[in-house]
Coordinates of C-alpha atoms in Angstrom, one line a residue:
M1102 CA 1.0 -22.1 -14.7
A1103 CA 0.5 -22.6 -11.1
P1104 CA -0.8 -25.9 -9.7
P1105 CA -4.4 -26.4 -8.9
V1106 CA -5.6 -25.0 -5.6
V1107 CA -7.4 -27.3 -3.1
T1108 CA -9.4 -25.8 -0.4
S1109 CA -8.8 -27.9 2.8
P1110 CA -11.1 -27.9 6.0
R1111 CA -8.0 -28.1 8.2
R1112 CA -7.5 -26.0 11.3
A1113 CA -4.7 -25.6 13.6
P1114 CA -5.0 -27.4 17.0
G1115 CA -5.3 -25.6 20.2
T1116 CA -5.8 -21.9 20.9
Q1117 CA -2.3 -20.4 20.8
I1118 CA -1.8 -18.0 18.0
H1119 CA 1.6 -17.7 16.3
V1120 CA 1.4 -15.8 12.9
L1121 CA 3.9 -15.7 10.1
H1122 CA 3.5 -13.1 7.5
L1123 CA 5.0 -13.9 4.1
L1124 CA 5.8 -10.6 2.4
T1125 CA 7.0 -9.6 -1.1
N1126 CA 9.2 -6.6 0.1
S1127 CA 9.9 -5.0 3.4
L1128 CA 11.6 -2.1 5.2
P1129 CA 14.4 -1.0 5.2
Y1130 CA 15.2 -2.1 1.7
T1131 CA 11.9 -1.0 0.0
N1132 CA 10.0 2.0 1.2
S1133 CA 6.4 2.0 -0.2
G1134 CA 2.8 2.0 0.8
Y1135 CA 3.1 -1.8 0.8
T1136 CA 6.0 -2.1 3.2
Q1137 CA 4.6 0.7 5.4
R1138 CA 1.3 -1.1 5.9
S1139 CA 3.0 -4.4 6.5
H1140 CA 5.3 -2.9 9.1
A1141 CA 2.5 -0.9 10.8
V1142 CA 0.3 -4.0 11.1
L1143 CA 3.2 -6.2 12.5
R1144 CA 4.1 -3.5 15.1
A1145 CA 0.5 -3.2 16.1
L1146 CA 0.1 -6.8 16.5
N1147 CA 3.3 -7.0 18.6
A1148 CA 1.8 -4.2 20.8
R1149 CA -1.3 -6.4 21.4
G1150 CA 0.9 -9.2 22.5
V1151 CA 0.1 -11.4 19.4
P1152 CA 3.2 -13.5 18.5
V1153 CA 3.9 -12.5 14.9
Q1154 CA 7.0 -12.6 12.6
A1155 CA 7.7 -11.8 9.0
V1156 CA 9.6 -13.5 6.2
T1157 CA 10.2 -12.0 2.8
R1158 CA 10.2 -13.9 -0.6
L1159 CA 13.1 -16.0 -1.8
A1160 CA 16.3 -14.2 -2.1
Y1161 CA 14.9 -10.7 -1.1
P1162 CA 16.5 -8.1 -0.9
L1163 CA 19.3 -9.6 -3.1
V1164 CA 16.7 -9.7 -6.1
V1165 CA 16.3 -5.9 -5.8
G1166 CA 20.1 -5.3 -5.8
K1167 CA 20.5 -4.8 -2.0
W1168 CA 22.6 -6.8 0.4
P1169 CA 20.8 -7.9 3.7
R1170 CA 22.5 -7.3 7.0
S1171 CA 21.5 -10.7 8.2
D1172 CA 19.1 -13.5 7.5
R1173 CA 17.3 -12.3 10.6
E1174 CA 16.7 -8.6 11.2
L1175 CA 14.9 -6.8 14.1
I1176 CA 13.2 -3.4 13.1
D1177 CA 11.2 -1.6 15.6
G1178 CA 10.7 -4.7 17.6
V1179 CA 9.4 -6.7 14.5
T1180 CA 11.4 -9.8 13.4
Y1181 CA 12.0 -10.1 9.7
H1182 CA 13.5 -13.4 8.3
R1183 CA 15.2 -13.5 4.9
L1184 CA 15.1 -16.6 2.8
L1185 CA 18.6 -16.6 1.4
P1186 CA 19.4 -19.6 -0.7
S1187 CA 22.9 -20.9 -1.6
F1188 CA 21.8 -20.8 -5.2
Y1189 CA 18.9 -19.2 -6.9
P1190 CA 16.7 -21.7 -9.0
A1191 CA 16.4 -21.0 -12.7
T1192 CA 12.7 -21.6 -13.1
V1193 CA 9.8 -20.1 -11.3
R1194 CA 8.4 -23.5 -10.5
K1195 CA 11.7 -24.4 -8.8
R1196 CA 11.7 -21.2 -6.9
H1197 CA 8.3 -21.9 -5.5
E1198 CA 9.3 -25.4 -4.4
K1199 CA 12.5 -24.0 -2.7
S1200 CA 10.5 -21.3 -1.0
A1201 CA 7.8 -23.8 0.3
D1202 CA 10.6 -26.2 1.5
K1203 CA 12.3 -23.4 3.5
L1204 CA 9.1 -22.1 4.9
V1205 CA 7.9 -25.4 6.0
E1206 CA 11.0 -25.8 8.0
M1207 CA 10.5 -22.4 9.7
V1208 CA 6.7 -23.0 10.3
R1209 CA 7.5 -26.3 12.1
E1210 CA 10.6 -24.9 14.0
Q1211 CA 8.7 -21.7 15.1
Q1212 CA 5.3 -23.6 15.7
V1213 CA 3.5 -21.2 13.6
S1214 CA -0.2 -21.6 13.7
V1215 CA -1.4 -19.3 10.8
I1216 CA 0.4 -18.1 7.7
H1217 CA -0.7 -14.8 6.2
T1218 CA 0.4 -13.6 2.9
T1219 CA -0.5 -10.8 0.4
T1220 CA -1.1 -10.3 -3.3
N1221 CA 0.4 -11.1 -5.8
F1222 CA -0.7 -14.7 -6.4
P1223 CA 3.0 -16.1 -6.4
N1224 CA 3.0 -15.5 -2.7
A1225 CA -0.3 -17.4 -2.5
I1226 CA 1.1 -20.4 -4.4
V1227 CA 3.8 -20.7 -1.7
A1228 CA 1.6 -19.9 1.3
S1229 CA -1.1 -22.4 0.2
R1230 CA 1.4 -25.2 -0.3
V1231 CA 3.0 -24.6 3.1
A1232 CA -0.3 -24.4 4.9
Q1233 CA -1.4 -27.7 3.3
R1234 CA 1.8 -29.4 4.2
C1235 CA 1.8 -28.2 7.7
G1236 CA -1.9 -28.5 8.4
I1237 CA -2.5 -24.9 9.3
P1238 CA -4.9 -22.2 7.9
W1239 CA -3.7 -19.4 5.6
V1240 CA -5.0 -15.8 5.1
Y1241 CA -4.7 -14.0 1.7
E1242 CA -4.6 -10.2 1.9
M1243 CA -5.7 -8.5 -1.4
R1244 CA -3.7 -5.3 -1.9
G1245 CA -2.6 -4.1 -5.3
E1246 CA -3.1 -7.0 -7.6
L1247 CA -0.7 -7.9 -10.3
E1248 CA -2.9 -7.5 -13.3
R1249 CA -4.4 -4.2 -12.1
T1250 CA -1.0 -2.8 -11.4
W1251 CA 0.2 -3.7 -14.9
L1252 CA -2.9 -2.2 -16.3
S1253 CA -2.4 1.1 -14.5
R1254 CA 1.1 1.5 -16.0
L1255 CA -0.3 1.6 -19.6
P1256 CA -1.5 4.7 -21.3
V1257 CA -5.2 5.2 -20.5
E1258 CA -6.4 4.9 -24.1
L1259 CA -4.8 1.3 -24.2
Q1260 CA -6.3 0.0 -20.9
E1261 CA -9.7 -1.1 -22.2
E1262 CA -8.1 -3.3 -24.9
A1263 CA -5.5 -4.5 -22.4
E1264 CA -8.2 -5.9 -20.0
Q1265 CA -9.0 -8.4 -22.7
S1266 CA -5.4 -9.6 -23.0
E1267 CA -4.5 -13.1 -22.2
F1268 CA -2.0 -12.0 -19.4
Y1269 CA -4.6 -9.9 -17.7
R1270 CA -7.3 -12.6 -17.8
L1271 CA -5.0 -15.4 -16.6
A1272 CA -3.5 -13.3 -13.8
R1273 CA -7.1 -12.2 -12.7
A1274 CA -8.2 -15.9 -12.7
Q1275 CA -5.3 -16.9 -10.5
E1276 CA -5.9 -14.1 -8.0
T1277 CA -9.6 -15.2 -7.8
A1278 CA -8.7 -18.9 -7.5
Y1279 CA -6.4 -18.4 -4.6
A1280 CA -8.6 -15.9 -2.8
S1281 CA -11.4 -18.6 -3.2
A1282 CA -9.0 -21.2 -1.8
A1283 CA -7.8 -19.3 1.3
D1284 CA -9.3 -19.9 4.7
A1285 CA -9.9 -16.1 5.0
V1286 CA -9.3 -13.1 2.8
V1287 CA -8.5 -9.6 3.9
A1288 CA -9.8 -6.7 1.8
L1289 CA -8.6 -3.0 2.3
S1290 CA -11.9 -1.5 1.3
E1291 CA -15.6 -2.3 1.0
I1292 CA -15.2 -1.6 -2.7
S1293 CA -12.5 -4.3 -3.0
R1294 CA -14.8 -6.7 -0.9
A1295 CA -17.7 -6.1 -3.3
Q1296 CA -15.5 -6.7 -6.3
L1297 CA -14.3 -10.0 -4.8
I1298 CA -17.8 -11.2 -4.1
E1299 CA -18.8 -10.4 -7.7
R1300 CA -15.8 -12.6 -8.7
G1301 CA -17.2 -15.5 -6.7
V1302 CA -15.4 -15.4 -3.5
D1303 CA -17.3 -16.5 -0.5
A1304 CA -18.6 -13.1 1.2
E1305 CA -18.5 -14.9 4.6
K1306 CA -14.7 -15.1 4.7
I1307 CA -13.8 -11.8 3.4
H1308 CA -12.7 -9.3 6.2
V1309 CA -12.4 -5.5 5.5
I1310 CA -9.4 -4.1 7.4
P1311 CA -8.7 -0.6 5.9
N1312 CA -5.6 1.4 5.7
A1313 CA -4.9 3.3 9.0
M1314 CA -2.4 5.5 10.7
Y1315 CA -0.3 5.6 13.8
E1316 CA -2.1 7.2 16.8
D1317 CA 0.7 9.6 17.7
L1318 CA 0.1 11.5 14.4
L1319 CA -3.1 12.9 16.0
D1320 CA -1.0 14.5 18.8
I1321 CA 1.3 16.3 16.4
T1322 CA 1.0 20.0 15.8
C1323 CA 2.8 21.4 12.8
D1324 CA 4.3 24.9 13.0
Q1325 CA 4.0 25.6 9.2
R1326 CA 6.1 28.7 9.2
Q1327 CA 8.9 27.2 11.2
L1328 CA 9.0 24.1 9.0
R1329 CA 9.1 26.1 5.8
E1330 CA 11.9 28.2 7.1
E1331 CA 13.9 25.1 8.1
L1332 CA 13.2 23.4 4.8
G1333 CA 14.0 26.5 2.7
L1334 CA 10.4 27.0 1.4
P1335 CA 8.5 30.3 0.9
V1336 CA 6.6 31.2 4.0
D1337 CA 4.3 33.7 2.2
K1338 CA 2.9 31.4 -0.4
K1339 CA 0.0 29.0 -0.6
I1340 CA 1.7 25.6 -1.1
V1341 CA -0.3 22.5 -2.2
G1342 CA 1.0 19.2 -3.1
S1343 CA 1.6 15.6 -2.4
V1344 CA 3.9 13.0 -0.9
T1345 CA 3.7 10.3 -3.3
S1346 CA 5.2 7.9 -6.0
V1347 CA 5.6 10.1 -9.1
V1348 CA 3.8 7.9 -11.6
D1349 CA 1.2 8.6 -14.3
Y1350 CA -1.8 7.5 -12.6
E1351 CA -1.3 9.8 -9.6
G1352 CA -2.6 12.7 -11.8
L1353 CA 0.2 15.1 -10.8
D1354 CA -0.1 16.5 -14.4
M1355 CA -3.5 17.9 -13.4
L1356 CA -2.0 19.5 -10.3
I1357 CA 0.5 21.2 -12.4
R1358 CA -2.1 22.3 -15.0
S1359 CA -4.2 23.7 -12.2
L1360 CA -1.6 26.4 -11.6
T1361 CA -2.5 28.0 -15.0
H1362 CA -5.9 28.8 -13.4
L1363 CA -4.5 30.0 -9.9
P1364 CA -2.9 33.2 -8.8
D1365 CA 0.9 33.5 -8.8
D1366 CA 1.2 33.1 -5.0
V1367 CA 0.0 29.4 -5.2
M1368 CA 2.8 26.9 -5.6
V1369 CA 3.1 23.1 -5.9
L1370 CA 5.3 20.9 -3.9
I1371 CA 5.9 17.2 -5.0
V1372 CA 7.7 14.9 -2.5
G1373 CA 8.8 11.6 -4.1
E1374 CA 10.4 10.1 -7.2
G1375 CA 9.0 8.1 -10.2
T1376 CA 9.0 7.5 -13.8
A1377 CA 6.6 10.4 -14.5
K1378 CA 9.0 13.1 -13.2
P1379 CA 10.8 14.1 -16.5
A1380 CA 7.4 14.5 -18.2
L1381 CA 6.0 16.6 -15.4
E1382 CA 9.0 18.9 -15.3
Q1383 CA 8.6 19.4 -19.0
L1384 CA 4.9 20.0 -18.7
A1385 CA 5.6 22.7 -15.9
A1386 CA 8.1 24.4 -18.3
E1387 CA 5.7 24.4 -21.3
S1388 CA 2.8 25.7 -19.1
G1389 CA 5.0 28.6 -17.8
V1390 CA 4.8 27.5 -14.2
A1391 CA 8.2 25.8 -13.7
D1392 CA 9.1 28.4 -11.1
R1393 CA 6.0 27.5 -9.1
V1394 CA 6.6 23.8 -9.0
I1395 CA 9.1 22.4 -6.5
F1396 CA 10.3 18.8 -6.9
V1397 CA 12.2 17.8 -3.8
G1398 CA 12.7 14.1 -4.6
R1399 CA 12.2 11.1 -2.2
K1400 CA 12.7 11.9 1.7
P1401 CA 13.4 9.5 4.5
T1402 CA 10.5 8.2 6.4
S1403 CA 11.7 10.0 9.6
E1404 CA 11.3 13.3 7.8
I1405 CA 8.0 12.8 6.0
T1406 CA 5.8 14.3 8.6
R1407 CA 7.8 17.7 8.2
W1408 CA 7.0 17.7 4.4
Y1409 CA 3.3 17.1 5.0
G1410 CA 3.4 19.9 7.6
V1411 CA 4.4 22.7 5.2
L1412 CA 1.2 22.1 3.0
D1413 CA -1.9 24.2 3.0
A1414 CA -3.7 21.4 1.2
F1415 CA -2.7 17.7 0.4
T1416 CA -3.9 16.8 -3.1
V1417 CA -4.6 13.3 -4.4
P1418 CA -5.6 14.2 -8.0
R1419 CA -5.7 10.6 -9.4
H1420 CA -6.8 9.7 -12.8
D1421 CA -10.0 7.9 -13.3
T1422 CA -8.5 4.4 -13.9
L1423 CA -9.5 1.0 -12.5
V1424 CA -6.7 0.8 -10.0
C1425 CA -7.4 4.4 -8.8
R1426 CA -11.1 3.6 -8.4
T1427 CA -10.2 0.6 -6.2
V1428 CA -7.0 1.2 -4.3
T1429 CA -7.2 3.3 -1.0
P1430 CA -3.9 5.1 -0.4
L1431 CA -2.3 5.6 3.0
K1432 CA -1.1 9.1 2.3
A1433 CA -4.4 10.8 2.3
L1434 CA -5.3 9.4 5.7
Q1435 CA -1.9 10.5 7.2
A1436 CA -2.6 14.1 6.0
Q1437 CA -6.0 14.0 7.6
A1438 CA -4.4 12.8 10.9
L1439 CA -2.0 15.8 10.8
G1440 CA -5.1 18.2 10.3
I1441 CA -4.2 19.0 6.7
P1442 CA -7.2 19.5 4.3
V1443 CA -7.3 16.9 1.5
I1444 CA -8.4 17.6 -2.1
A1445 CA -8.9 14.5 -4.1
S1446 CA -10.4 13.2 -7.3
D1447 CA -14.0 12.1 -6.8
L1448 CA -13.3 8.4 -7.1
P1449 CA -15.0 5.6 -4.9
A1450 CA -11.6 4.5 -3.2
L1451 CA -10.6 8.1 -2.3
R1452 CA -14.0 9.0 -0.8
E1453 CA -13.9 5.7 1.2
V1454 CA -10.4 6.2 2.6
T1455 CA -11.1 9.8 3.5
G1456 CA -14.5 9.3 5.0
G1457 CA -16.3 11.6 2.5
V1458 CA -15.4 14.6 4.6
E1459 CA -12.9 16.3 2.3
S1460 CA -13.0 18.2 -1.0
Y1461 CA -13.6 16.1 -4.1
V1462 CA -13.3 17.2 -7.8
P1463 CA -13.9 15.4 -11.0
A1464 CA -10.9 13.4 -12.1
G1465 CA -8.9 15.0 -14.9
D1466 CA -10.5 18.4 -14.4
A1467 CA -7.7 20.9 -13.7
K1468 CA -10.0 23.9 -13.5
A1469 CA -12.2 22.3 -10.9
L1470 CA -9.0 21.2 -9.0
A1471 CA -7.9 24.9 -9.1
E1472 CA -11.2 26.1 -7.7
A1473 CA -11.0 23.6 -4.9
I1474 CA -7.4 24.7 -4.1
E1475 CA -8.5 28.4 -4.1
S1476 CA -11.4 27.8 -1.7
V1477 CA -9.9 25.2 0.6
K1478 CA -10.3 25.8 4.3
K1479 CA -8.9 24.0 7.4
T1480 CA -11.3 22.0 9.4
D1481 CA -11.2 19.3 12.1
S1482 CA -13.4 16.9 10.3
G1483 CA -10.4 15.0 8.6
R1484 CA -8.7 14.6 11.9
R1485 CA -11.8 13.3 13.6
W1486 CA -12.2 10.8 10.8
A1487 CA -8.5 9.7 11.0
A1488 CA -9.0 9.0 14.7
T1489 CA -11.4 6.1 13.7
R1490 CA -8.7 4.5 11.6
T1491 CA -5.7 3.6 13.7
W1492 CA -3.3 0.6 13.4
S1493 CA -4.3 -0.5 16.9
M1494 CA -7.8 -0.8 15.8
A1495 CA -6.8 -2.7 12.7
A1496 CA -4.5 -5.1 15.0
E1497 CA -7.6 -5.9 16.9
K1498 CA -9.5 -7.0 13.9
Y1499 CA -6.6 -9.1 12.8
E1500 CA -6.4 -10.9 16.1
L1501 CA -10.1 -11.6 16.1
L1502 CA -9.7 -13.0 12.5
Y1503 CA -6.7 -15.2 13.6
R1504 CA -8.6 -16.5 16.6
S1505 CA -11.6 -17.4 14.3
L1506 CA -9.3 -19.7 12.3
M1507 CA -8.2 -21.6 15.4

């Protein structure tokens, strides 16, 4: 059990901003929506001239089975520090203490004025202690929460019962307590903000800074035929699909089932890896559409734009679960920036992240998804929406938030 959280009225002296981001994972060792957002934010803050560095959790990336190149790495101009202890404490409490001790040294040495961390609450335990000891404010960014991520991995029919479990209730209580104790809270959507307010977090300190995309995506024009030829894909078929983690809640089973309602010239492309892949391959075979489903696995970040560019439509057929109603994925916005039509489940988070300008179908309805695929048309509305959601705009909001804490 984490120690009690005490809100402090402290503020850092002076007006100089120097921000330290405490992260769970990071590039280049983990490539995910979490690490992509973190890196994009850090790059954009750097571009604005805001002094900012990052530090990853204790013993990362060793704890995920990867060897770091150094305890300090420079990636795209962003400095990442690694907390590499000579020994790894046996208990969670001791690991929190060691993390805090190491970070206090770094904060004082680097003259950090704000510490910024993200869910899950173990990060908040460490960040709040460091802030308290150093007399600086701290920011808690609510991304995917531990209990909701855990819930999303369970079969849908078990989720309602699991919400009443001791683990779920205690983890949720911890997240709420630390959000209430932070000097400021960042939410990724208005939906998330409203939920935090319902949980008792002060509305005045919640700042919505949504997922965004790099401005240069707006200038890219994809030659679909050429890309398909280069990647060995059919040039005369309609190809729809997703660049995603291949997990159950993404609803890729609905995408495969939709093929049974579509002409033979429609194919599905899935870029990514995950635990649901074997079951999806079996579903495709049992449904008689295995020859129309292409799994290409995970691709390097540097090549991802090419895989987006071969699609006639980008699909986000997520199931109607708590996490899917709340979490706003980056991938849909990236597709919009490239001018690719998006077809998504009609869930609040997906409407919000795509601006309500795309095609939406009832979650879990393969026939409705097929109808949307068949009628999809290319427009400029998605690209115009994406132009209002750039990382430089997000960085401006972060800077204003940090200055308000000074």
